[in-house]
Amino acid sequence: MATIRLASDRSLLISFGEAVPALACRQAARLTRSLEGVRGILNLHPAYASVLVEFDPRVRSHAEIEALVRAECGVGAGHARPLAGETACPTKERLVEIPVRYGGECGPDLEDVARHAGLPPERVVELHASASYLVCFLGFSPGFPYLDGLPPELATPRLPSPRKRVPAGSVAIGGSQAGVYPMDSPGGWRIIGRTPLALFDAQASPPALLAMGDRVRFVPIPEEAR
Amino acid sequence: MNRIRALSTGFQTTVQDLGRPGYAHLGVSACGAADALALRAGNLLVGNAENAPALEMTLVGGDFEFEADATIALTGSDFGAGLPLWRAVEIKAGAVVRCGPTRAGARCCLAVRGGVGVPKTLGSASTHVLTGLGGRPLRAGDVLPVGEAAIRKPRLEAVRPPESIRNPVLRVTSGPQAEWFSGELYQAAYVVREESNRMGLRLRGPAIPSPPGHMLTEGAPLGAVQIPPDGQPIILFVEHQTTGGYPKPANVVSADFWRLGQLRPRDEVSFELVSLERALILLREQEEWLYTLV
């Protein structure tokens, strides 16, 4: 069941129930896909359990966008009906493998994460690389994936004060979330490794390596290959 | 082909257009001109499509030399160029448009007939300063080609400028977490802090108590007023993060976005809550003014 709220004079926030995070995140992804390319819609901001729909108020009214959203996800019916395309064409999850150099210069916070978890660093790497992650959404900065599925033992609070520069490709843990920094940027998450993959390339089509709903696995790059 | 040579660039000069909407789901904010009203007006005055790339100067302007005859318009704040604002002006080959410190708000737009002909990234020439998407701020010595975005005759006679740039009241509509707050935002004036930039305008004033509610990261629009744990409001601006986890009691109305681009450090602002209907009327009035320029 979704709720629709006014966010601004050019946007509505559609929120899904947070009880089942993986479900809410899929609902957000589906609504985003179904509204892509609709006339007058400028931007769609999906998140864990919501989608912000930004539109041109000279072209579309709030009531029109609200009706469109209600039609797409059956808001108010007490039970979200499947969105267009969901039953007709079940999309296969894409699995993306991300190679990672863990620890050392590439992962300056691996030791801290290990200490916090009370585990040896090798076990942290093993756990991080054995999990399957869901790309909930891309946000924060271009191509940054918010990943669900971090083994709970590895949850580590953010740095007390963010770093001014986190290198592109840094594989990170922020609380119970996992992510990868696509470009050099400031950041407060714990850095445990680095991938040589480019997660965002404005010249590529699509520009982001990952998309909502993808599955991600991290694959350690062996020492001898470095 | 005409070219513009930056002899100096002042505090910060960037190429801007109306931004790159359509990529927020990839984490890319729309970006674009800080004062989009000045940019659109400047383009309309010189006879361009309204979203043609132009130069946007911040606080202190630069000196720009034109290789050939050109038609330009200066809009936004008066940066002391000694040319009339809010009208198209014809200048001769070799002329230098010399801008200095602002005499009013934070930004001055220099539009040129034909537009600034730089390559586009994800459909826009807009410079996202923080990520480098779309290029970097100009440096002295940069040479920019003039493009081919002119679509009609320039408007060489004076027009009525928009209402005062120095209006300290920002109109807002309710934000998605408005019910978490009890109107504290409307009870005092706030001062724009020095750390403000194209990502966000950081304000200083009476702290607004953090509400106890649980907040999951969600999409955030341009002009959102966020209340972080320290209670000092941040207004999300053109280079804002696409998602955020702070509660938002209010959102600046579309008709006042350009005012955000004119706010300078140490300026004082206050907030006035208006209805959605009122916000849309304000926007319509602004659009009507804009199209008197064509």
Short mmCIF file of C-alpha atoms in Angstrom, two decimals, chain A residues 5-11 13 15 18 32 36 42-52 54 56-58 62 137-144 146 177 183-184 186 200 202-204 206-208 210 212, chain B residues 20-30 40 50 120-122 130-131 133 173-177 179 214 216-222 240-243 250-255 257 276 279-280 283 287 291:
data_model
loop_
_atom_site.label_atom_id
_atom_site.label_comp_id
_atom_site.label_asym_id
_atom_site.label_seq_id
_atom_site.Cartn_x
_atom_site.Cartn_y
_atom_site.Cartn_z
CA ARG A 5 2.44 13.24 -0.37
CA LEU A 6 3.13 16.73 -1.63
CA ALA A 7 6.90 17.27 -1.76
CA SER A 8 7.00 20.60 -3.64
CA ASP A 9 5.01 22.62 -6.19
CA ARG A 10 6.60 20.41 -8.85
CA SER A 11 6.86 17.01 -7.18
CA LEU A 13 6.56 11.66 -3.00
CA SER A 15 6.06 5.93 -0.32
CA GLU A 18 8.66 -0.31 4.89
CA THR A 32 10.12 4.26 -11.65
CA GLU A 36 9.97 6.76 -17.39
CA LEU A 42 11.27 15.55 -15.53
CA ASN A 43 12.98 13.30 -13.02
CA LEU A 44 12.32 10.17 -10.99
CA HIS A 45 14.19 9.69 -7.71
CA PRO A 46 13.71 6.13 -6.45
CA ALA A 47 14.96 5.25 -2.95
CA TYR A 48 14.59 2.34 -0.47
CA ALA A 49 10.81 2.52 -0.20
CA SER A 50 9.75 5.56 -2.20
CA VAL A 51 9.84 7.39 -5.51
CA LEU A 52 9.97 11.16 -5.83
CA GLU A 54 9.37 15.61 -10.36
CA ASP A 56 6.93 20.34 -15.10
CA PRO A 57 4.04 22.13 -13.37
CA ARG A 58 3.38 24.10 -16.57
CA HIS A 62 -0.42 17.37 -9.20
CA PHE A 137 18.65 2.39 -5.99
CA LEU A 138 21.33 4.76 -7.28
CA GLY A 139 21.63 8.04 -5.39
CA PHE A 140 23.95 10.39 -3.48
CA SER A 141 26.22 10.95 -6.49
CA PRO A 142 26.21 9.74 -10.13
CA GLY A 143 26.09 5.92 -10.24
CA PHE A 144 26.40 5.31 -6.45
CA TYR A 146 22.80 1.57 -2.34
CA GLN A 177 24.47 -0.51 4.05
CA MET A 183 33.88 8.85 -8.56
CA ASP A 184 36.30 10.73 -6.33
CA PRO A 186 33.92 13.26 -0.06
CA PHE A 200 29.81 5.64 -14.03
CA ALA A 202 28.94 9.81 -18.87
CA GLN A 203 30.00 8.84 -22.42
CA ALA A 204 28.65 5.27 -22.08
CA PRO A 206 23.70 3.62 -20.18
CA PRO A 207 26.12 5.78 -18.17
CA ALA A 208 25.75 3.76 -14.95
CA LEU A 210 24.41 -0.86 -12.26
CA MET A 212 17.92 -0.81 -9.68
CA ARG B 20 20.09 17.69 -17.44
CA PRO B 21 16.77 16.40 -16.13
CA GLY B 22 16.02 12.72 -16.68
CA TYR B 23 18.97 11.10 -14.88
CA ALA B 24 18.02 11.41 -11.20
CA HIS B 25 17.43 7.62 -11.07
CA LEU B 26 21.14 7.26 -11.85
CA GLY B 27 22.08 9.64 -9.03
CA VAL B 28 22.63 12.61 -11.37
CA SER B 29 20.99 15.86 -10.21
CA ALA B 30 19.52 18.17 -12.84
CA ARG B 40 16.14 32.19 -19.87
CA GLU B 50 15.72 29.74 -23.86
CA LYS B 120 27.03 18.46 -24.10
CA THR B 121 27.23 15.75 -21.45
CA LEU B 122 24.04 13.72 -20.92
CA LEU B 130 31.41 19.13 -7.63
CA THR B 131 31.60 16.05 -9.92
CA LEU B 133 30.17 16.40 -15.09
CA THR B 173 5.02 25.08 0.21
CA SER B 174 4.75 22.26 2.78
CA GLY B 175 7.41 19.57 2.51
CA PRO B 176 6.81 15.81 2.92
CA GLN B 177 7.61 15.91 6.68
CA GLU B 179 3.65 17.55 10.09
CA HIS B 214 12.26 7.59 11.84
CA LEU B 216 14.45 6.46 5.61
CA THR B 217 16.56 7.96 2.78
CA GLU B 218 14.20 9.29 0.09
CA GLY B 219 14.28 11.40 -3.06
CA ALA B 220 14.73 15.13 -2.51
CA PRO B 221 13.77 17.88 -4.96
CA LEU B 222 15.38 21.22 -5.79
CA HIS B 240 22.04 18.70 -4.73
CA GLN B 241 22.23 14.99 -3.95
CA THR B 242 19.31 13.15 -5.55
CA THR B 243 18.39 11.45 -2.25
CA ALA B 250 9.13 22.92 3.45
CA ASN B 251 10.14 23.42 -0.17
CA VAL B 252 10.91 26.72 -1.88
CA VAL B 253 8.36 27.46 -4.63
CA SER B 254 9.47 27.18 -8.28
CA ALA B 255 8.87 30.92 -8.81
CA PHE B 257 14.28 29.25 -7.37
CA LEU B 276 0.13 25.03 -3.67
CA ALA B 279 2.72 28.81 -5.69
CA LEU B 280 1.38 27.90 -9.11
CA LEU B 283 4.91 30.63 -11.34
CA GLU B 287 6.23 32.78 -17.03
CA TYR B 291 7.29 35.72 -22.55
#
